[in-house]
Amino acid sequence: MMFKTCSVRLMAIFTLLISSPLIADELSAFDKMSGQLNIAGGTAHIPVMKRAARQIMGHNPDIRITIAGGGSGVGVQQVAKGLVNIGNTGRALKNKEMNLGLNSFAFAIDGVAVIIHPQNPVDDLSQQQIIDIYQGKITNWRELGGQDRLIHLFSRDEASGTRSVFTKKLLKGAQLAANANIVPSNGAMKTAVSQDMGAIGYSSVGYIDNMVKAPTYNHIMPTQEACASEEYPVVRRLYMNTKGLPDGLTQAFIDYIYSKQGAKHVQASGYIAIDAKP
Amino acid sequence: MQSHKLTLKQNSWMQALLMTLVVSSGLLLFAVFCFLIWFSLPVFFTETTSVFSLKWQPEQGHFGILAMVFGTLSLAFLSTSVAFVIAMGLNSFCLLSRRRWLVTLLRSLLRFMAAIPTVVYGLAALFLLLPLLRNGLQLGSGYSLFAAVCMLILLILPVICVMLDNITTPLWQQYALGAQALGFSPEQTYMHVILPHCRVNICGAALLGFNRAIGDTMLPLMLAGNATQLPSGVFDAIRSLTAHIALVIATDQGSEAYNSLFVAGMLLLICSACICLLSRYLVGRNRLVQPE
């Protein structure tokens, strides 16, 4: 008897959850669809894509969504060749890439911020200081008011959108010191920096949590709000790219990312959602 | 017996099949060479870049890969020389030790080690060796030539060991008794009979390990730091050619950075082809020396 009431209650809760108008509206676009959607590219996009994919596949098990990383370069390459439906980039497409017949959909704003070990006492770094560090002119944390410890430079690989934003907007094209260690993803950067007291690296603001510390930049904290208002200047847009105009499942997925629920996934991943579809 | 013999017709058919396979695989290899040379040609003929320079600054338009060539060579030489010495020690232990159970254990351990994927070594080093170098010994960030060499030694040790074992064990069985009868101690037999007899094969084993060290991608990528510099010591970060290809392959196709990969690939291929030919030559020369 007890068991029966329990299950009845559970059923009622589930029915409520499923029929909740907000969820039903935005996921109902996927109701009669099936098939596979392949996504690859920028690693900063992955948390958003994963959250969205989980919701959609939970709603309609006939849809399979695969998400791969690889970086912005891979995103462009694979979507242009038709290997994936959506290729993500953390930068605007170059002219050469536009000519391949790609369409871009910017859906989020992301900041790129310097990260250091959480126990590093340095709290603020100016743009010039960061340039000097990455050029190899400042080599010890003592020169920045920290402990007497050598600075270990970490940078991203050549195909990274995060790297191109960082070198263009923060380093202003300054030459990177040759002894910088190179890691291949945002996640690897966070792991490397969180384990090394002397490390300095940079990552997407969405990846910053209590494993690492983001010092203020010219006394501005790189928060989501500061990025949204462009008070914090090292920002970029995150793009989904399709070959030609999207249709079917791809179209539905992009619409979902732009929906209210999609915006929630973007926020939960640490980025700022862009509402208006271009 | 009769049923096992191939008829003349079947035999010629088999020969044709084998010939086709040989020719097609030869052609494939040739095609790979041509492909790499063809795609790396534009890199040599562009004036703005020089692939054979030490400077890799993609944002500034410098695409030199010499630092990576040096990285690969130093990685391979260091790991092979250390692994070779250890392998020789293990080999003599396997032949000379009276604790046979320990030898059996060692042999099966080595064969097991040969089957471990490199990414497992990389992961283990990332969480055990690197923190030790960084926090315990205060040797920079830990990502270094040294860390990659340490794990590469583990990778190529079983390769060299198993090769040496396969060479020396039959010789030992063949000569041990005779040498003993002539008054050689086991150590003397090993030093003065076995080793001189298979000197060239030993070189072959070392070369095979060297080739393996040059070709590995995962360990340098995960552990060596991938900095595009000439190391000033073993605790500096380096980038190997293989890791370079893995890192840069994701850039947009047709860019200068991407094109430099074809040169990197060509160098790697030439390197391993040379080593292969050299070891062939060595083994061939050995046959002439041994009238058996």
PDB file of N, CA and C in Angstrom, chain A residues 93-185:
ATOM      1  N   LEU A  93      35.224  33.743 -38.144  1.00  0.00           N
ATOM      2  CA  LEU A  93      35.857  33.062 -39.268  1.00  0.00           C
ATOM      3  C   LEU A  93      36.741  34.029 -40.031  1.00  0.00           C
ATOM      4  N   LYS A  94      37.858  33.492 -40.535  1.00  0.00           N
ATOM      5  CA  LYS A  94      38.714  34.305 -41.398  1.00  0.00           C
ATOM      6  C   LYS A  94      38.067  34.375 -42.778  1.00  0.00           C
ATOM      7  N   ASN A  95      38.485  35.362 -43.576  1.00  0.00           N
ATOM      8  CA  ASN A  95      37.891  35.540 -44.907  1.00  0.00           C
ATOM      9  C   ASN A  95      37.996  34.269 -45.741  1.00  0.00           C
ATOM     10  N   LYS A  96      39.182  33.635 -45.648  1.00  0.00           N
ATOM     11  CA  LYS A  96      39.422  32.419 -46.423  1.00  0.00           C
ATOM     12  C   LYS A  96      38.410  31.337 -46.045  1.00  0.00           C
ATOM     13  N   GLU A  97      38.088  31.303 -44.739  1.00  0.00           N
ATOM     14  CA  GLU A  97      37.163  30.278 -44.262  1.00  0.00           C
ATOM     15  C   GLU A  97      35.724  30.613 -44.647  1.00  0.00           C
ATOM     16  N   MET A  98      35.400  31.913 -44.680  1.00  0.00           N
ATOM     17  CA  MET A  98      34.073  32.345 -45.111  1.00  0.00           C
ATOM     18  C   MET A  98      33.791  31.850 -46.528  1.00  0.00           C
ATOM     19  N   ASN A  99      34.858  31.877 -47.357  1.00  0.00           N
ATOM     20  CA  ASN A  99      34.680  31.492 -48.751  1.00  0.00           C
ATOM     21  C   ASN A  99      34.349  30.021 -48.939  1.00  0.00           C
ATOM     22  N   LEU A 100      34.515  29.233 -47.858  1.00  0.00           N
ATOM     23  CA  LEU A 100      34.178  27.811 -47.964  1.00  0.00           C
ATOM     24  C   LEU A 100      32.673  27.592 -47.868  1.00  0.00           C
ATOM     25  N   GLY A 101      31.926  28.670 -47.726  1.00  0.00           N
ATOM     26  CA  GLY A 101      30.473  28.540 -47.653  1.00  0.00           C
ATOM     27  C   GLY A 101      29.967  28.259 -46.251  1.00  0.00           C
ATOM     28  N   LEU A 102      30.684  28.775 -45.253  1.00  0.00           N
ATOM     29  CA  LEU A 102      30.272  28.523 -43.875  1.00  0.00           C
ATOM     30  C   LEU A 102      29.410  29.664 -43.346  1.00  0.00           C
ATOM     31  N   ASN A 103      28.448  29.329 -42.494  1.00  0.00           N
ATOM     32  CA  ASN A 103      27.635  30.331 -41.811  1.00  0.00           C
ATOM     33  C   ASN A 103      27.941  30.299 -40.331  1.00  0.00           C
ATOM     34  N   SER A 104      28.080  31.489 -39.736  1.00  0.00           N
ATOM     35  CA  SER A 104      28.453  31.573 -38.335  1.00  0.00           C
ATOM     36  C   SER A 104      27.276  31.993 -37.476  1.00  0.00           C
ATOM     37  N   PHE A 105      27.170  31.384 -36.307  1.00  0.00           N
ATOM     38  CA  PHE A 105      26.137  31.776 -35.354  1.00  0.00           C
ATOM     39  C   PHE A 105      26.792  32.050 -34.014  1.00  0.00           C
ATOM     40  N   ALA A 106      26.935  33.342 -33.662  1.00  0.00           N
ATOM     41  CA  ALA A 106      27.525  33.687 -32.374  1.00  0.00           C
ATOM     42  C   ALA A 106      26.466  33.491 -31.304  1.00  0.00           C
ATOM     43  N   PHE A 107      26.781  32.757 -30.264  1.00  0.00           N
ATOM     44  CA  PHE A 107      25.751  32.502 -29.247  1.00  0.00           C
ATOM     45  C   PHE A 107      26.192  32.867 -27.844  1.00  0.00           C
ATOM     46  N   ALA A 108      27.477  33.197 -27.650  1.00  0.00           N
ATOM     47  CA  ALA A 108      27.918  33.505 -26.285  1.00  0.00           C
ATOM     48  C   ALA A 108      29.126  34.419 -26.307  1.00  0.00           C
ATOM     49  N   ILE A 109      29.298  35.163 -25.230  1.00  0.00           N
ATOM     50  CA  ILE A 109      30.495  35.975 -25.048  1.00  0.00           C
ATOM     51  C   ILE A 109      31.330  35.333 -23.945  1.00  0.00           C
ATOM     52  N   ASP A 110      32.604  35.262 -24.197  1.00  0.00           N
ATOM     53  CA  ASP A 110      33.493  34.619 -23.247  1.00  0.00           C
ATOM     54  C   ASP A 110      34.714  35.505 -23.074  1.00  0.00           C
ATOM     55  N   GLY A 111      35.191  35.601 -21.839  1.00  0.00           N
ATOM     56  CA  GLY A 111      36.425  36.330 -21.609  1.00  0.00           C
ATOM     57  C   GLY A 111      37.587  35.361 -21.562  1.00  0.00           C
ATOM     58  N   VAL A 112      38.767  35.840 -21.876  1.00  0.00           N
ATOM     59  CA  VAL A 112      39.981  35.048 -21.697  1.00  0.00           C
ATOM     60  C   VAL A 112      40.792  35.744 -20.615  1.00  0.00           C
ATOM     61  N   ALA A 113      41.092  35.005 -19.546  1.00  0.00           N
ATOM     62  CA  ALA A 113      41.766  35.638 -18.408  1.00  0.00           C
ATOM     63  C   ALA A 113      43.003  34.859 -18.011  1.00  0.00           C
ATOM     64  N   VAL A 114      43.927  35.589 -17.424  1.00  0.00           N
ATOM     65  CA  VAL A 114      45.135  34.964 -16.891  1.00  0.00           C
ATOM     66  C   VAL A 114      44.765  34.176 -15.637  1.00  0.00           C
ATOM     67  N   ILE A 115      45.329  32.987 -15.493  1.00  0.00           N
ATOM     68  CA  ILE A 115      45.079  32.213 -14.270  1.00  0.00           C
ATOM     69  C   ILE A 115      46.406  31.836 -13.615  1.00  0.00           C
ATOM     70  N   ILE A 116      46.379  31.781 -12.284  1.00  0.00           N
ATOM     71  CA  ILE A 116      47.559  31.385 -11.519  1.00  0.00           C
ATOM     72  C   ILE A 116      47.129  30.398 -10.442  1.00  0.00           C
ATOM     73  N   HIS A 117      48.102  29.853  -9.740  1.00  0.00           N
ATOM     74  CA  HIS A 117      47.814  28.894  -8.668  1.00  0.00           C
ATOM     75  C   HIS A 117      47.027  29.596  -7.558  1.00  0.00           C
ATOM     76  N   PRO A 118      46.013  28.932  -6.960  1.00  0.00           N
ATOM     77  CA  PRO A 118      45.183  29.612  -5.952  1.00  0.00           C
ATOM     78  C   PRO A 118      45.970  30.121  -4.745  1.00  0.00           C
ATOM     79  N   GLN A 119      47.119  29.521  -4.444  1.00  0.00           N
ATOM     80  CA  GLN A 119      47.875  29.996  -3.272  1.00  0.00           C
ATOM     81  C   GLN A 119      48.912  31.053  -3.630  1.00  0.00           C
ATOM     82  N   ASN A 120      48.929  31.468  -4.882  1.00  0.00           N
ATOM     83  CA  ASN A 120      49.857  32.525  -5.283  1.00  0.00           C
ATOM     84  C   ASN A 120      49.337  33.868  -4.755  1.00  0.00           C
ATOM     85  N   PRO A 121      50.144  34.604  -3.963  1.00  0.00           N
ATOM     86  CA  PRO A 121      49.628  35.828  -3.326  1.00  0.00           C
ATOM     87  C   PRO A 121      49.430  37.002  -4.289  1.00  0.00           C
ATOM     88  N   VAL A 122      49.903  36.914  -5.511  1.00  0.00           N
ATOM     89  CA  VAL A 122      49.752  38.033  -6.443  1.00  0.00           C
ATOM     90  C   VAL A 122      48.266  38.222  -6.783  1.00  0.00           C
ATOM     91  N   ASP A 123      47.765  39.477  -6.620  1.00  0.00           N
ATOM     92  CA  ASP A 123      46.339  39.716  -6.812  1.00  0.00           C
ATOM     93  C   ASP A 123      46.013  40.519  -8.059  1.00  0.00           C
ATOM     94  N   ASP A 124      46.968  41.301  -8.518  1.00  0.00           N
ATOM     95  CA  ASP A 124      46.663  42.129  -9.684  1.00  0.00           C
ATOM     96  C   ASP A 124      47.838  42.113 -10.652  1.00  0.00           C
ATOM     97  N   LEU A 125      47.522  42.053 -11.930  1.00  0.00           N
ATOM     98  CA  LEU A 125      48.554  42.136 -12.956  1.00  0.00           C
ATOM     99  C   LEU A 125      48.087  43.149 -13.992  1.00  0.00           C
ATOM    100  N   SER A 126      48.963  44.070 -14.351  1.00  0.00           N
ATOM    101  CA  SER A 126      48.601  45.028 -15.393  1.00  0.00           C
ATOM    102  C   SER A 126      48.888  44.399 -16.746  1.00  0.00           C
ATOM    103  N   GLN A 127      48.356  45.019 -17.787  1.00  0.00           N
ATOM    104  CA  GLN A 127      48.591  44.476 -19.122  1.00  0.00           C
ATOM    105  C   GLN A 127      50.084  44.427 -19.420  1.00  0.00           C
ATOM    106  N   GLN A 128      50.807  45.513 -19.048  1.00  0.00           N
ATOM    107  CA  GLN A 128      52.234  45.547 -19.339  1.00  0.00           C
ATOM    108  C   GLN A 128      52.968  44.435 -18.600  1.00  0.00           C
ATOM    109  N   GLN A 129      52.559  44.190 -17.347  1.00  0.00           N
ATOM    110  CA  GLN A 129      53.202  43.119 -16.588  1.00  0.00           C
ATOM    111  C   GLN A 129      53.004  41.765 -17.265  1.00  0.00           C
ATOM    112  N   ILE A 130      51.777  41.540 -17.735  1.00  0.00           N
ATOM    113  CA  ILE A 130      51.504  40.256 -18.386  1.00  0.00           C
ATOM    114  C   ILE A 130      52.319  40.124 -19.674  1.00  0.00           C
ATOM    115  N   ILE A 131      52.403  41.227 -20.442  1.00  0.00           N
ATOM    116  CA  ILE A 131      53.216  41.194 -21.660  1.00  0.00           C
ATOM    117  C   ILE A 131      54.666  40.878 -21.312  1.00  0.00           C
ATOM    118  N   ASP A 132      55.190  41.547 -20.257  1.00  0.00           N
ATOM    119  CA  ASP A 132      56.579  41.294 -19.864  1.00  0.00           C
ATOM    120  C   ASP A 132      56.789  39.851 -19.418  1.00  0.00           C
ATOM    121  N   ILE A 133      55.806  39.320 -18.692  1.00  0.00           N
ATOM    122  CA  ILE A 133      55.921  37.924 -18.249  1.00  0.00           C
ATOM    123  C   ILE A 133      55.985  37.005 -19.458  1.00  0.00           C
ATOM    124  N   TYR A 134      55.040  37.195 -20.395  1.00  0.00           N
ATOM    125  CA  TYR A 134      54.975  36.274 -21.531  1.00  0.00           C
ATOM    126  C   TYR A 134      56.091  36.496 -22.536  1.00  0.00           C
ATOM    127  N   GLN A 135      56.769  37.653 -22.450  1.00  0.00           N
ATOM    128  CA  GLN A 135      57.931  37.847 -23.311  1.00  0.00           C
ATOM    129  C   GLN A 135      59.202  37.335 -22.644  1.00  0.00           C
ATOM    130  N   GLY A 136      59.079  36.934 -21.388  1.00  0.00           N
ATOM    131  CA  GLY A 136      60.250  36.423 -20.690  1.00  0.00           C
ATOM    132  C   GLY A 136      61.093  37.508 -20.050  1.00  0.00           C
ATOM    133  N   LYS A 137      60.549  38.737 -19.925  1.00  0.00           N
ATOM    134  CA  LYS A 137      61.333  39.804 -19.289  1.00  0.00           C
ATOM    135  C   LYS A 137      61.225  39.719 -17.774  1.00  0.00           C
ATOM    136  N   ILE A 138      60.043  39.366 -17.273  1.00  0.00           N
ATOM    137  CA  ILE A 138      59.882  39.143 -15.835  1.00  0.00           C
ATOM    138  C   ILE A 138      59.896  37.641 -15.621  1.00  0.00           C
ATOM    139  N   THR A 139      60.822  37.155 -14.784  1.00  0.00           N
ATOM    140  CA  THR A 139      60.951  35.705 -14.652  1.00  0.00           C
ATOM    141  C   THR A 139      60.711  35.209 -13.241  1.00  0.00           C
ATOM    142  N   ASN A 140      60.512  36.134 -12.287  1.00  0.00           N
ATOM    143  CA  ASN A 140      60.332  35.696 -10.913  1.00  0.00           C
ATOM    144  C   ASN A 140      59.111  36.386 -10.321  1.00  0.00           C
ATOM    145  N   TRP A 141      58.321  35.633  -9.531  1.00  0.00           N
ATOM    146  CA  TRP A 141      57.114  36.212  -8.935  1.00  0.00           C
ATOM    147  C   TRP A 141      57.440  37.332  -7.960  1.00  0.00           C
ATOM    148  N   ARG A 142      58.695  37.329  -7.438  1.00  0.00           N
ATOM    149  CA  ARG A 142      59.104  38.370  -6.488  1.00  0.00           C
ATOM    150  C   ARG A 142      58.987  39.761  -7.114  1.00  0.00           C
ATOM    151  N   GLU A 143      59.314  39.846  -8.404  1.00  0.00           N
ATOM    152  CA  GLU A 143      59.242  41.139  -9.098  1.00  0.00           C
ATOM    153  C   GLU A 143      57.814  41.662  -9.180  1.00  0.00           C
ATOM    154  N   LEU A 144      56.837  40.798  -8.918  1.00  0.00           N
ATOM    155  CA  LEU A 144      55.430  41.200  -8.994  1.00  0.00           C
ATOM    156  C   LEU A 144      54.820  41.257  -7.608  1.00  0.00           C
ATOM    157  N   GLY A 145      55.641  41.213  -6.580  1.00  0.00           N
ATOM    158  CA  GLY A 145      55.153  41.260  -5.214  1.00  0.00           C
ATOM    159  C   GLY A 145      54.769  39.903  -4.661  1.00  0.00           C
ATOM    160  N   GLY A 146      55.187  38.853  -5.321  1.00  0.00           N
ATOM    161  CA  GLY A 146      54.866  37.516  -4.836  1.00  0.00           C
ATOM    162  C   GLY A 146      56.048  36.889  -4.134  1.00  0.00           C
ATOM    163  N   GLN A 147      56.005  35.549  -4.011  1.00  0.00           N
ATOM    164  CA  GLN A 147      57.101  34.843  -3.355  1.00  0.00           C
ATOM    165  C   GLN A 147      58.301  34.764  -4.297  1.00  0.00           C
ATOM    166  N   ASP A 148      59.449  34.424  -3.729  1.00  0.00           N
ATOM    167  CA  ASP A 148      60.639  34.234  -4.550  1.00  0.00           C
ATOM    168  C   ASP A 148      60.520  32.877  -5.240  1.00  0.00           C
ATOM    169  N   ARG A 149      59.976  32.882  -6.435  1.00  0.00           N
ATOM    170  CA  ARG A 149      59.714  31.633  -7.139  1.00  0.00           C
ATOM    171  C   ARG A 149      59.747  31.929  -8.635  1.00  0.00           C
ATOM    172  N   LEU A 150      60.384  31.045  -9.384  1.00  0.00           N
ATOM    173  CA  LEU A 150      60.450  31.255 -10.834  1.00  0.00           C
ATOM    174  C   LEU A 150      59.055  31.139 -11.453  1.00  0.00           C
ATOM    175  N   ILE A 151      58.815  31.951 -12.480  1.00  0.00           N
ATOM    176  CA  ILE A 151      57.528  31.891 -13.182  1.00  0.00           C
ATOM    177  C   ILE A 151      57.592  30.795 -14.233  1.00  0.00           C
ATOM    178  N   HIS A 152      56.612  29.903 -14.204  1.00  0.00           N
ATOM    179  CA  HIS A 152      56.507  28.883 -15.243  1.00  0.00           C
ATOM    180  C   HIS A 152      55.407  29.293 -16.220  1.00  0.00           C
ATOM    181  N   LEU A 153      55.812  29.552 -17.465  1.00  0.00           N
ATOM    182  CA  LEU A 153      54.845  30.014 -18.465  1.00  0.00           C
ATOM    183  C   LEU A 153      54.085  28.854 -19.071  1.00  0.00           C
ATOM    184  N   PHE A 154      52.772  29.028 -19.201  1.00  0.00           N
ATOM    185  CA  PHE A 154      51.972  28.038 -19.919  1.00  0.00           C
ATOM    186  C   PHE A 154      51.176  28.757 -20.993  1.00  0.00           C
ATOM    187  N   SER A 155      51.168  28.179 -22.182  1.00  0.00           N
ATOM    188  CA  SER A 155      50.419  28.766 -23.280  1.00  0.00           C
ATOM    189  C   SER A 155      49.632  27.656 -23.979  1.00  0.00           C
ATOM    190  N   ARG A 156      48.819  28.053 -24.962  1.00  0.00           N
ATOM    191  CA  ARG A 156      48.017  27.049 -25.679  1.00  0.00           C
ATOM    192  C   ARG A 156      48.634  26.756 -27.032  1.00  0.00           C
ATOM    193  N   ASP A 157      48.136  25.714 -27.670  1.00  0.00           N
ATOM    194  CA  ASP A 157      48.642  25.290 -28.972  1.00  0.00           C
ATOM    195  C   ASP A 157      48.261  26.285 -30.069  1.00  0.00           C
ATOM    196  N   GLU A 158      48.903  26.153 -31.208  1.00  0.00           N
ATOM    197  CA  GLU A 158      48.777  27.128 -32.287  1.00  0.00           C
ATOM    198  C   GLU A 158      47.364  27.196 -32.871  1.00  0.00           C
ATOM    199  N   ALA A 159      46.577  26.148 -32.702  1.00  0.00           N
ATOM    200  CA  ALA A 159      45.255  26.134 -33.325  1.00  0.00           C
ATOM    201  C   ALA A 159      44.173  26.667 -32.396  1.00  0.00           C
ATOM    202  N   SER A 160      44.573  27.099 -31.202  1.00  0.00           N
ATOM    203  CA  SER A 160      43.584  27.437 -30.186  1.00  0.00           C
ATOM    204  C   SER A 160      42.986  28.829 -30.413  1.00  0.00           C
ATOM    205  N   GLY A 161      41.662  28.922 -30.321  1.00  0.00           N
ATOM    206  CA  GLY A 161      41.005  30.221 -30.391  1.00  0.00           C
ATOM    207  C   GLY A 161      41.321  31.060 -29.165  1.00  0.00           C
ATOM    208  N   THR A 162      41.429  30.386 -28.001  1.00  0.00           N
ATOM    209  CA  THR A 162      41.788  31.087 -26.775  1.00  0.00           C
ATOM    210  C   THR A 162      43.143  31.772 -26.938  1.00  0.00           C
ATOM    211  N   ARG A 163      44.088  31.050 -27.537  1.00  0.00           N
ATOM    212  CA  ARG A 163      45.419  31.624 -27.739  1.00  0.00           C
ATOM    213  C   ARG A 163      45.364  32.828 -28.676  1.00  0.00           C
ATOM    214  N   SER A 164      44.574  32.725 -29.750  1.00  0.00           N
ATOM    215  CA  SER A 164      44.592  33.840 -30.697  1.00  0.00           C
ATOM    216  C   SER A 164      43.967  35.081 -30.072  1.00  0.00           C
ATOM    217  N   VAL A 165      42.919  34.917 -29.242  1.00  0.00           N
ATOM    218  CA  VAL A 165      42.347  36.074 -28.556  1.00  0.00           C
ATOM    219  C   VAL A 165      43.358  36.652 -27.561  1.00  0.00           C
ATOM    220  N   PHE A 166      44.001  35.765 -26.824  1.00  0.00           N
ATOM    221  CA  PHE A 166      44.957  36.205 -25.803  1.00  0.00           C
ATOM    222  C   PHE A 166      46.115  36.971 -26.431  1.00  0.00           C
ATOM    223  N   THR A 167      46.700  36.432 -27.493  1.00  0.00           N
ATOM    224  CA  THR A 167      47.863  37.107 -28.077  1.00  0.00           C
ATOM    225  C   THR A 167      47.456  38.401 -28.779  1.00  0.00           C
ATOM    226  N   LYS A 168      46.263  38.427 -29.378  1.00  0.00           N
ATOM    227  CA  LYS A 168      45.852  39.634 -30.100  1.00  0.00           C
ATOM    228  C   LYS A 168      45.404  40.725 -29.142  1.00  0.00           C
ATOM    229  N   LYS A 169      44.492  40.381 -28.226  1.00  0.00           N
ATOM    230  CA  LYS A 169      43.861  41.429 -27.431  1.00  0.00           C
ATOM    231  C   LYS A 169      44.603  41.756 -26.153  1.00  0.00           C
ATOM    232  N   LEU A 170      45.346  40.781 -25.594  1.00  0.00           N
ATOM    233  CA  LEU A 170      46.031  41.073 -24.340  1.00  0.00           C
ATOM    234  C   LEU A 170      47.514  41.325 -24.555  1.00  0.00           C
ATOM    235  N   LEU A 171      48.165  40.455 -25.317  1.00  0.00           N
ATOM    236  CA  LEU A 171      49.599  40.658 -25.547  1.00  0.00           C
ATOM    237  C   LEU A 171      49.856  41.668 -26.655  1.00  0.00           C
ATOM    238  N   LYS A 172      48.814  42.062 -27.358  1.00  0.00           N
ATOM    239  CA  LYS A 172      48.950  43.020 -28.463  1.00  0.00           C
ATOM    240  C   LYS A 172      50.001  42.557 -29.469  1.00  0.00           C
ATOM    241  N   GLY A 173      50.003  41.273 -29.737  1.00  0.00           N
ATOM    242  CA  GLY A 173      50.897  40.748 -30.761  1.00  0.00           C
ATOM    243  C   GLY A 173      52.344  40.611 -30.328  1.00  0.00           C
ATOM    244  N   ALA A 174      52.614  40.795 -29.020  1.00  0.00           N
ATOM    245  CA  ALA A 174      53.996  40.648 -28.554  1.00  0.00           C
ATOM    246  C   ALA A 174      54.461  39.203 -28.745  1.00  0.00           C
ATOM    247  N   GLN A 175      55.754  39.071 -28.890  1.00  0.00           N
ATOM    248  CA  GLN A 175      56.318  37.755 -29.163  1.00  0.00           C
ATOM    249  C   GLN A 175      56.356  36.906 -27.900  1.00  0.00           C
ATOM    250  N   LEU A 176      55.846  35.689 -28.017  1.00  0.00           N
ATOM    251  CA  LEU A 176      55.782  34.781 -26.877  1.00  0.00           C
ATOM    252  C   LEU A 176      57.164  34.184 -26.613  1.00  0.00           C
ATOM    253  N   ALA A 177      57.580  34.114 -25.328  1.00  0.00           N
ATOM    254  CA  ALA A 177      58.879  33.520 -25.004  1.00  0.00           C
ATOM    255  C   ALA A 177      58.907  32.063 -25.445  1.00  0.00           C
ATOM    256  N   ALA A 178      60.075  31.625 -25.923  1.00  0.00           N
ATOM    257  CA  ALA A 178      60.164  30.272 -26.487  1.00  0.00           C
ATOM    258  C   ALA A 178      60.104  29.197 -25.419  1.00  0.00           C
ATOM    259  N   ASN A 179      60.319  29.569 -24.151  1.00  0.00           N
ATOM    260  CA  ASN A 179      60.326  28.514 -23.134  1.00  0.00           C
ATOM    261  C   ASN A 179      58.948  28.264 -22.529  1.00  0.00           C
ATOM    262  N   ALA A 180      57.898  28.851 -23.132  1.00  0.00           N
ATOM    263  CA  ALA A 180      56.551  28.612 -22.614  1.00  0.00           C
ATOM    264  C   ALA A 180      56.127  27.169 -22.887  1.00  0.00           C
ATOM    265  N   ASN A 181      55.603  26.522 -21.850  1.00  0.00           N
ATOM    266  CA  ASN A 181      55.048  25.180 -22.045  1.00  0.00           C
ATOM    267  C   ASN A 181      53.736  25.287 -22.800  1.00  0.00           C
ATOM    268  N   ILE A 182      53.479  24.326 -23.677  1.00  0.00           N
ATOM    269  CA  ILE A 182      52.263  24.372 -24.477  1.00  0.00           C
ATOM    270  C   ILE A 182      51.339  23.224 -24.066  1.00  0.00           C
ATOM    271  N   VAL A 183      50.088  23.556 -23.743  1.00  0.00           N
ATOM    272  CA  VAL A 183      49.117  22.504 -23.433  1.00  0.00           C
ATOM    273  C   VAL A 183      47.988  22.554 -24.463  1.00  0.00           C
ATOM    274  N   PRO A 184      47.371  21.401 -24.749  1.00  0.00           N
ATOM    275  CA  PRO A 184      46.454  21.349 -25.882  1.00  0.00           C
ATOM    276  C   PRO A 184      44.985  21.657 -25.602  1.00  0.00           C
ATOM    277  N   SER A 185      44.581  21.996 -24.381  1.00  0.00           N
ATOM    278  CA  SER A 185      43.162  22.327 -24.179  1.00  0.00           C
ATOM    279  C   SER A 185      42.984  23.216 -22.959  1.00  0.00           C
TER     280      SER A 185
END
